[in-house]
Coordinates of C-alpha atoms in Angstrom, one line a residue:
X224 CA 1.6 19.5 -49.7
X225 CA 2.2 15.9 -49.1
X226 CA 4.2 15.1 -45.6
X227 CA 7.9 13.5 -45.8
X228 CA 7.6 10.5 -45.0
X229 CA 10.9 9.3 -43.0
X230 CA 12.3 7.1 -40.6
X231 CA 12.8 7.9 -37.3
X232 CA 16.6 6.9 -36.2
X233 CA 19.1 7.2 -33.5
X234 CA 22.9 6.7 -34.3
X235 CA 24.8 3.9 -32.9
X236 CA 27.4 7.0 -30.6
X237 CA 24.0 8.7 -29.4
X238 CA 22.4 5.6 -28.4
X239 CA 25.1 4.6 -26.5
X240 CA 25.6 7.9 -24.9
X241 CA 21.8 8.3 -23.9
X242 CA 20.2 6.9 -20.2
X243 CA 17.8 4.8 -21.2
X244 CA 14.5 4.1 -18.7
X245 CA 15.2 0.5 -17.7
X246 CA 12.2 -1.8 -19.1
X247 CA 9.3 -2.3 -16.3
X248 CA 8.9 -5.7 -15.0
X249 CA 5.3 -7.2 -13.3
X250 CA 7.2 -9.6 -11.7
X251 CA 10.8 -9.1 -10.8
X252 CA 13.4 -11.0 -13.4
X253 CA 10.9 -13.3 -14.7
X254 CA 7.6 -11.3 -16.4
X255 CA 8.3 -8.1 -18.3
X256 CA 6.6 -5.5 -20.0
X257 CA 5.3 -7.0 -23.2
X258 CA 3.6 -10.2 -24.6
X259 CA 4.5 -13.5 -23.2
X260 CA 3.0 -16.6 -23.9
X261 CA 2.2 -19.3 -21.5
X262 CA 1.9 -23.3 -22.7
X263 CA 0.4 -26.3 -21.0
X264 CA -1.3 -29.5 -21.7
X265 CA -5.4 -29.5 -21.6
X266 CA -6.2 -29.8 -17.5
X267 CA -2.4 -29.3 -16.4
X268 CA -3.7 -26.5 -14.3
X269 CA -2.9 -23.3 -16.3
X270 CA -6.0 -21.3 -15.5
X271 CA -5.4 -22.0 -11.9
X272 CA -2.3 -20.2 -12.5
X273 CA -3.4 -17.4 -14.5
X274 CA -5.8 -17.0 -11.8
X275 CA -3.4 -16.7 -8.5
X276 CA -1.1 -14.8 -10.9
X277 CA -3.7 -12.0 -11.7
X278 CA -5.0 -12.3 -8.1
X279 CA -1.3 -11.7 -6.6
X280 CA -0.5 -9.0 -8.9
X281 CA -3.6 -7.0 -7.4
X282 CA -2.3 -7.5 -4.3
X283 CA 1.0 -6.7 -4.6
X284 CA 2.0 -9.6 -2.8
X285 CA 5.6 -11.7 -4.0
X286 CA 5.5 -14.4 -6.7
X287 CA 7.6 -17.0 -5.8
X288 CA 10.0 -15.0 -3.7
X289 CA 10.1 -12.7 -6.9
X290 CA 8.5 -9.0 -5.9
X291 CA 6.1 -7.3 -7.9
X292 CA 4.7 -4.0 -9.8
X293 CA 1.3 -4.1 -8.0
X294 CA -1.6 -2.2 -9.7
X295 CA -5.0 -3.0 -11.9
X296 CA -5.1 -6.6 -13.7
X297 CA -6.8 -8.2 -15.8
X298 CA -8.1 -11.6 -16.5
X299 CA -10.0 -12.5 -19.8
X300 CA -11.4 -16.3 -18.2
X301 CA -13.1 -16.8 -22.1
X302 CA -13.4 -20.7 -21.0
X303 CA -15.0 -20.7 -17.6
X304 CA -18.0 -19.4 -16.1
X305 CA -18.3 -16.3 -13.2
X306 CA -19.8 -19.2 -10.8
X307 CA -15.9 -21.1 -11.5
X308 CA -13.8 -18.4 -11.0
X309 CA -15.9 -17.6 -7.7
X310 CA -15.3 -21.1 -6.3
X311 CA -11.3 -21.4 -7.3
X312 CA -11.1 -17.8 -6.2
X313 CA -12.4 -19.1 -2.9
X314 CA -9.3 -22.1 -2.6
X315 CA -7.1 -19.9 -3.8
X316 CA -7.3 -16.6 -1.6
X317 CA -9.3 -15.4 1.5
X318 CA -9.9 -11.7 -0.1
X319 CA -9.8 -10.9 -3.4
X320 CA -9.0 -7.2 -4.3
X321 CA -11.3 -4.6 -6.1
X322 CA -8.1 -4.0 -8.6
X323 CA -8.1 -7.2 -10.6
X324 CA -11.3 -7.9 -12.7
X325 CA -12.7 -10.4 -14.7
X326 CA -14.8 -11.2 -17.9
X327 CA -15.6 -14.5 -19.4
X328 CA -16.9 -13.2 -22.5
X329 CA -15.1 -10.5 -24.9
X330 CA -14.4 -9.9 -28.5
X331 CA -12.7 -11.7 -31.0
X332 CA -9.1 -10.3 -32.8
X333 CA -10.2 -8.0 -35.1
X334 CA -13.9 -7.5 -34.5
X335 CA -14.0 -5.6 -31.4
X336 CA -11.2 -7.1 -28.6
X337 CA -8.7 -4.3 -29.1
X338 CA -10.8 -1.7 -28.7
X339 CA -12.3 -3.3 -25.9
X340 CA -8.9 -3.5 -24.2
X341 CA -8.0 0.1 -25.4
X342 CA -11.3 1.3 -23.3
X343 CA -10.3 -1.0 -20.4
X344 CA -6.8 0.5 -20.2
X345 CA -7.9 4.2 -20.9
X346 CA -10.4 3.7 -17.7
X347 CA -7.9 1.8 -15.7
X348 CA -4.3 3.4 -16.3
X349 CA -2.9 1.7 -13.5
X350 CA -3.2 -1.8 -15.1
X351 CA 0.1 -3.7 -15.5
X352 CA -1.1 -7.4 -16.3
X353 CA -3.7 -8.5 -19.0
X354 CA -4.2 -12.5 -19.1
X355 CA -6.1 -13.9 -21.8
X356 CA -7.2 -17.4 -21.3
X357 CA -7.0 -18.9 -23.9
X358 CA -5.5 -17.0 -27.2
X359 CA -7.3 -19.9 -29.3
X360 CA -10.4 -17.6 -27.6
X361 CA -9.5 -14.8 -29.1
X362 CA -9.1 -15.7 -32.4
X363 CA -13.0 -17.3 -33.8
X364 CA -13.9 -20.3 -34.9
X365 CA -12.6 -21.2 -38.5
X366 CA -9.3 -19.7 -37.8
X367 CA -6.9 -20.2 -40.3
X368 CA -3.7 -21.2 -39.0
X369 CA -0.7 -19.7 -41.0
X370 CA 2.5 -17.8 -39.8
X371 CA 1.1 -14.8 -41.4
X372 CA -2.0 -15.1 -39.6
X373 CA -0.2 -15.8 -36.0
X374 CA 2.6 -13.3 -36.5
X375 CA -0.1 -10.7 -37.5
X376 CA -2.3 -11.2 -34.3
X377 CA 0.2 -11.8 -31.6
X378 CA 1.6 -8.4 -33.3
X379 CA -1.7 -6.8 -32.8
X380 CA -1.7 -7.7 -28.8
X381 CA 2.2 -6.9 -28.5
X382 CA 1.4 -3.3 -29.9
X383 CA -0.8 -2.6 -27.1
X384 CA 1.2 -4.1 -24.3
X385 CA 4.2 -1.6 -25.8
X386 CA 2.5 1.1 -25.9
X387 CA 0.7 1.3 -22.3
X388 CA 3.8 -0.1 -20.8
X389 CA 1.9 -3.2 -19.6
X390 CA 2.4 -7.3 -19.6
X391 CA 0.1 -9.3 -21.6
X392 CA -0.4 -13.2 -20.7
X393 CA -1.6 -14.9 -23.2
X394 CA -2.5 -18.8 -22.2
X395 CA -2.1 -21.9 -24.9
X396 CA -2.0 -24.9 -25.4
X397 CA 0.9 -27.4 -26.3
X398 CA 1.2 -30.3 -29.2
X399 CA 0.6 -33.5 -27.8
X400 CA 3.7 -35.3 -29.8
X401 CA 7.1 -35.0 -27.8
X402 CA 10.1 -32.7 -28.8
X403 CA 13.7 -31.9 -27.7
X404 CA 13.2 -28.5 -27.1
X405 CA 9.8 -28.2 -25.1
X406 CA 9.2 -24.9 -26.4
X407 CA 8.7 -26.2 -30.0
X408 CA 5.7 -28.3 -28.5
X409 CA 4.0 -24.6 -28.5
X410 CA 1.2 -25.3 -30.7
X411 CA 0.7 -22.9 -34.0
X412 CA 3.6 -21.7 -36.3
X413 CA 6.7 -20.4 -35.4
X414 CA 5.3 -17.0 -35.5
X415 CA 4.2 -16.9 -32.3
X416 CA 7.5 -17.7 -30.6
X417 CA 8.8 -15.1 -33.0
X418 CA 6.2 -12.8 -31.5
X419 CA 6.4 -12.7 -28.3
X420 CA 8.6 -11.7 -25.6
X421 CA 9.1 -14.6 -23.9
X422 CA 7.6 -18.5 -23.9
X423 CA 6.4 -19.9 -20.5
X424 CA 5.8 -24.3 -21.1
X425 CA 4.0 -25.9 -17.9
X426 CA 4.6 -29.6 -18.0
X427 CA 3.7 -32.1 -15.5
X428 CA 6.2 -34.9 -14.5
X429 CA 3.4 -37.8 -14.8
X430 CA -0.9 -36.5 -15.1
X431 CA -2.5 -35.7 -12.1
X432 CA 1.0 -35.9 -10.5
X433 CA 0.5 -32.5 -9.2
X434 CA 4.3 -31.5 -9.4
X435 CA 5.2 -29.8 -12.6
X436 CA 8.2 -28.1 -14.3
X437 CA 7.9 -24.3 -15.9
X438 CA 10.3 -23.4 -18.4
X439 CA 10.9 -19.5 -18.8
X440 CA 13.0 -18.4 -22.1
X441 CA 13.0 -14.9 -23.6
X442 CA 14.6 -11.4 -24.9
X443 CA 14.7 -9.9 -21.2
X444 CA 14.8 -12.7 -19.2
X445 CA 17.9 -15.5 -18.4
X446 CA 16.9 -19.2 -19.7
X447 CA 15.4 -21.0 -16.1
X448 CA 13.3 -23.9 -14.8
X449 CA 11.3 -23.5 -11.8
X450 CA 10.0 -27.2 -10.2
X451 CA 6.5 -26.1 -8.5
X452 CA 4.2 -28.4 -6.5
X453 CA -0.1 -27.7 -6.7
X454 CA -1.2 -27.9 -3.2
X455 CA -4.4 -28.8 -1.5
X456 CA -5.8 -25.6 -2.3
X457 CA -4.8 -25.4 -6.0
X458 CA -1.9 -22.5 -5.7
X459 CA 1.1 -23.9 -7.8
X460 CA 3.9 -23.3 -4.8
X461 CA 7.7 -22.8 -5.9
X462 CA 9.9 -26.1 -5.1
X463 CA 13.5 -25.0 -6.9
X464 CA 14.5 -22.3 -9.0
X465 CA 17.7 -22.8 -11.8
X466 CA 18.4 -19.4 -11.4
X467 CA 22.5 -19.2 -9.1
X468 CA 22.0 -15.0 -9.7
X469 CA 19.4 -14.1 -7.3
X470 CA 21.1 -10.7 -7.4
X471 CA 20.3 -8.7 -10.9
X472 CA 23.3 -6.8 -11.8
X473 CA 21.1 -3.7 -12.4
X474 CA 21.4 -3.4 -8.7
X475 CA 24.3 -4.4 -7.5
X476 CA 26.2 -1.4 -9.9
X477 CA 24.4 1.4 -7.9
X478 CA 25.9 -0.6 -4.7
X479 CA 29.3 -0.7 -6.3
X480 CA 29.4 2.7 -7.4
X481 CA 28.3 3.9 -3.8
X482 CA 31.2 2.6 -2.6
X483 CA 33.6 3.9 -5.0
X484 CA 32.2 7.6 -4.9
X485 CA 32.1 7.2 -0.8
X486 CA 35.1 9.2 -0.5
X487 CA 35.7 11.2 -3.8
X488 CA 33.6 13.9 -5.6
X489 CA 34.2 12.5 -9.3
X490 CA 35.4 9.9 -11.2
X491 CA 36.4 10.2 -15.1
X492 CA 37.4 7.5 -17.1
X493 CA 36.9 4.6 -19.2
X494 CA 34.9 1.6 -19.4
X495 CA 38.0 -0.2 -18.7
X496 CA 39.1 1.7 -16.0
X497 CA 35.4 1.8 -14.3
X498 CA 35.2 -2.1 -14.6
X499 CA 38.9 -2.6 -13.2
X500 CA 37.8 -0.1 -10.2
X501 CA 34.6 -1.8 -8.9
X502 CA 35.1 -5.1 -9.9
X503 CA 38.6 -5.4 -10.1
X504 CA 38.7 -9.5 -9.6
X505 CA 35.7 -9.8 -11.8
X506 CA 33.9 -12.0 -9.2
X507 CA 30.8 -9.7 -9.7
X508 CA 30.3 -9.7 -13.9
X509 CA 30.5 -6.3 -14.5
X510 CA 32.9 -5.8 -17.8
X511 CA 33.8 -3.3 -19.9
X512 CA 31.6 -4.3 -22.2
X513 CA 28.6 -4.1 -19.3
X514 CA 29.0 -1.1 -17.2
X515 CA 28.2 1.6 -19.6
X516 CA 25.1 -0.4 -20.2
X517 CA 24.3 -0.7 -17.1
X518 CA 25.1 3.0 -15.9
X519 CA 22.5 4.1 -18.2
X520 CA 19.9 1.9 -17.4
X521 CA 20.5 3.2 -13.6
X522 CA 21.0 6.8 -14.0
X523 CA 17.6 7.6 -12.1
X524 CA 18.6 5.3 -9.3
X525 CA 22.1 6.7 -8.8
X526 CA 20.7 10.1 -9.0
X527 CA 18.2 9.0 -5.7
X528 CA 21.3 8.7 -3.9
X529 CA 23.4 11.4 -5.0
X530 CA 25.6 10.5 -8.1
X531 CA 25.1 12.0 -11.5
X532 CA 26.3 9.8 -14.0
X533 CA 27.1 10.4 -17.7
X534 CA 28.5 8.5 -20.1
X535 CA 30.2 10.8 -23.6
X536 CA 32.9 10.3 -26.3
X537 CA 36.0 12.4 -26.2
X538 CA 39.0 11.9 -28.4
X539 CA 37.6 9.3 -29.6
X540 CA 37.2 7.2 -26.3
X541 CA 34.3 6.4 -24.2
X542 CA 34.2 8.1 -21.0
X543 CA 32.2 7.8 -17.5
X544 CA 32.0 10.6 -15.5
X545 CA 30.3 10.3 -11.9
X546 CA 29.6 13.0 -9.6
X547 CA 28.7 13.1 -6.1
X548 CA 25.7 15.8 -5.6
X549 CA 27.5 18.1 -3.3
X550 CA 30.6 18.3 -5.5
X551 CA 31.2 22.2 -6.8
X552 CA 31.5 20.5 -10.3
X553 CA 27.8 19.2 -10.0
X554 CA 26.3 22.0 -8.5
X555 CA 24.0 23.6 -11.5
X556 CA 24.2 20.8 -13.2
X557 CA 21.2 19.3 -14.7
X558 CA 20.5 15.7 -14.4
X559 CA 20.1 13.4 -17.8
X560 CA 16.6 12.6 -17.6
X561 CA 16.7 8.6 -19.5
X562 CA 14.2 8.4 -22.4
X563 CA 11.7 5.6 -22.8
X564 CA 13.3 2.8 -26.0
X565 CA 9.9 3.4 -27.8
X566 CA 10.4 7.4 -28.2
X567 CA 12.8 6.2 -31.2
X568 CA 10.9 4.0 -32.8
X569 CA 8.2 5.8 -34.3
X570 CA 5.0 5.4 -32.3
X571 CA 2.4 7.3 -33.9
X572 CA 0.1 4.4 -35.1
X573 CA 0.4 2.5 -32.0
X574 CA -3.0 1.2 -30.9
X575 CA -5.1 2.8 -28.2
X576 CA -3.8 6.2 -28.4
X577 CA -6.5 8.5 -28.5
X578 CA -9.0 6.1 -27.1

């Protein structure tokens, strides 16, 4: 008997009525979860980079002020040779860790790479960055470069970074002629902007000047320049940031709603009401429009000190109801476990699964 073949969908009331697990990030506000792609003219010091980013990762030490999700990374250095990446790993750090490894030779798209990274991540489960340096690399010689061809290998790599919950780097280069927007100097075809989950450009104020501007733009992550400065031992060091919110709302809500439940068992209401509550001068950016959101995407967090959130429709409105733990109304009750995005969108034929 042949199988039904059928989407898998949530509705639009269930979806926003269900925690969601907030999506991981390997470096806090600025690299998610995902693919990314990072940009730069031929010597602007990209590698060097890649290399302290994979090496900082391991080490679980801050990037830029930004804190990080330390485990296994990985850095695919297809351009240089071991004896290279020992002597820049020597300027760059006085001990590199055990957890971030290295290959300058691997697999091209399609004959052999994913499976080599599926076995990578199957024996290293704790990985959360993969850099590949440089996607050109990756991809042959005699590559034919057409959006099909781009959206269908950048597609390939964004599959696996899904579905192990990982970050994937991939390093490229720009076009030489000038443009408005910098990130249309990505070379290749639209596709891979299209791809990917955000677009990283590293563009030098004059060559050799050794001060250089990085442009961040993506899905999860606020539009921002960061000015850095190389110094004497090749570590690109932070010199400004364009991002005013240091704070990320995601945890400033769990703050607020401390406060509000400091001295009652529940709350029950709407959006409106919540919002009007907690941020009744609207000085901290938490609307209506906002809060369910980001209730759900903090329900484990809450729960860590206490409050049970849920967020239902009754009568046809949108209520919030929060709980403090020792309440008589929340003994018994079971906590809303949030479900991972992907469970909804059909994963069966990721890649790697059942490597």
């Amino acid at each position: 008997m042949k199988k039904e073949n059928r989407l898998l969908t949530i509705d639009g009331e269930t979806l926003m009525s269900q925690p969601l697990t907030p999506l991981n990030f390997v470096v806090d506000t600025l690299l998610s979860q995902g693919l990314h792609i990072l940009a730069g003219s031929p010597k602007v010091g990209k590698s060097w980079l890649a290399l302290w980013l994979a090496v900082t990762v391991a080490k679980g030490e801050a990037v830029w002020g930004m804190g990080v999700k330390q485990g296994t990374t990985l850095y695919l250095c297809l351009e240089d040779s071991t004896l290279r990446i020992q002597n820049r790993l020597f300027e760059i750090t006085e001990d590199a860790p055990a957890s971030v490894h290295f290959s300058t030779n691997s697999d091209t798209l399609g004959k052999g790479l994913e499976e080599q990274l599926c076995a990578f991540l199957s024996e290293h489960p704790d990985t959360v960055l993969v850099i590949i340096d440089t996607l050109q690399m990756i991809r042959g010689a005699g590559y034919d470069n057409t959006y099909a061809n781009d959206y269908r290998d950048l597609s390939t790599l964004k599959r696996i970074a899904d579905a192990h919950g990982i970050a994937i780097l991939l390093i490229h280069h720009l076009r030489k002629e000038l443009a408005d927007d910098v990130f249309s100097r990505i070379s290749g075809t639209t596709a891979i902007s299209g791809a990917v989950d955000s677009s990283f450009t590293l563009i030098e104020d004059r060559r050799g000047s050794g001060k250089a501007k990085l442009s961040c733009i993506g899905r999860d992550i606020e539009y921002r320049e960061l000015t850095l400065e190389r110094n004497a031992e090749n570590v690109w060091e932070l010199v400004s940031d364009s991002r005013t919110q240091p704070e990320l709302l995601g945890g400033r809500i769990v703050i607020l709603l401390s406060e509000l439940m400091r001295d009652r068992a529940e709350f029950i209401g709407t959006p409106t009401e919540l919002s009007a509550q907690i941020d009744p001068a609207g000085s901290e950016g938490i609307t209506p429009k906002k809060v369910s959101r980001l209730i759900l995407q903090s329900v484990t967090a809450l729960s860590k000190i206490g409050i049970s959130a849920v967020v239902r429709r009754s009568n046809g409105k949108r209520l919030i109801e929060l709980r403090r733990a020792e309440s008589d109304d929340a003994q018994g009750t079971q906590a809303v476990d949030p479900i991972d995005p992907a469970d909804v969108s059909g994963g069966e034929n990721a890649p790697c699964f059942g490597v």
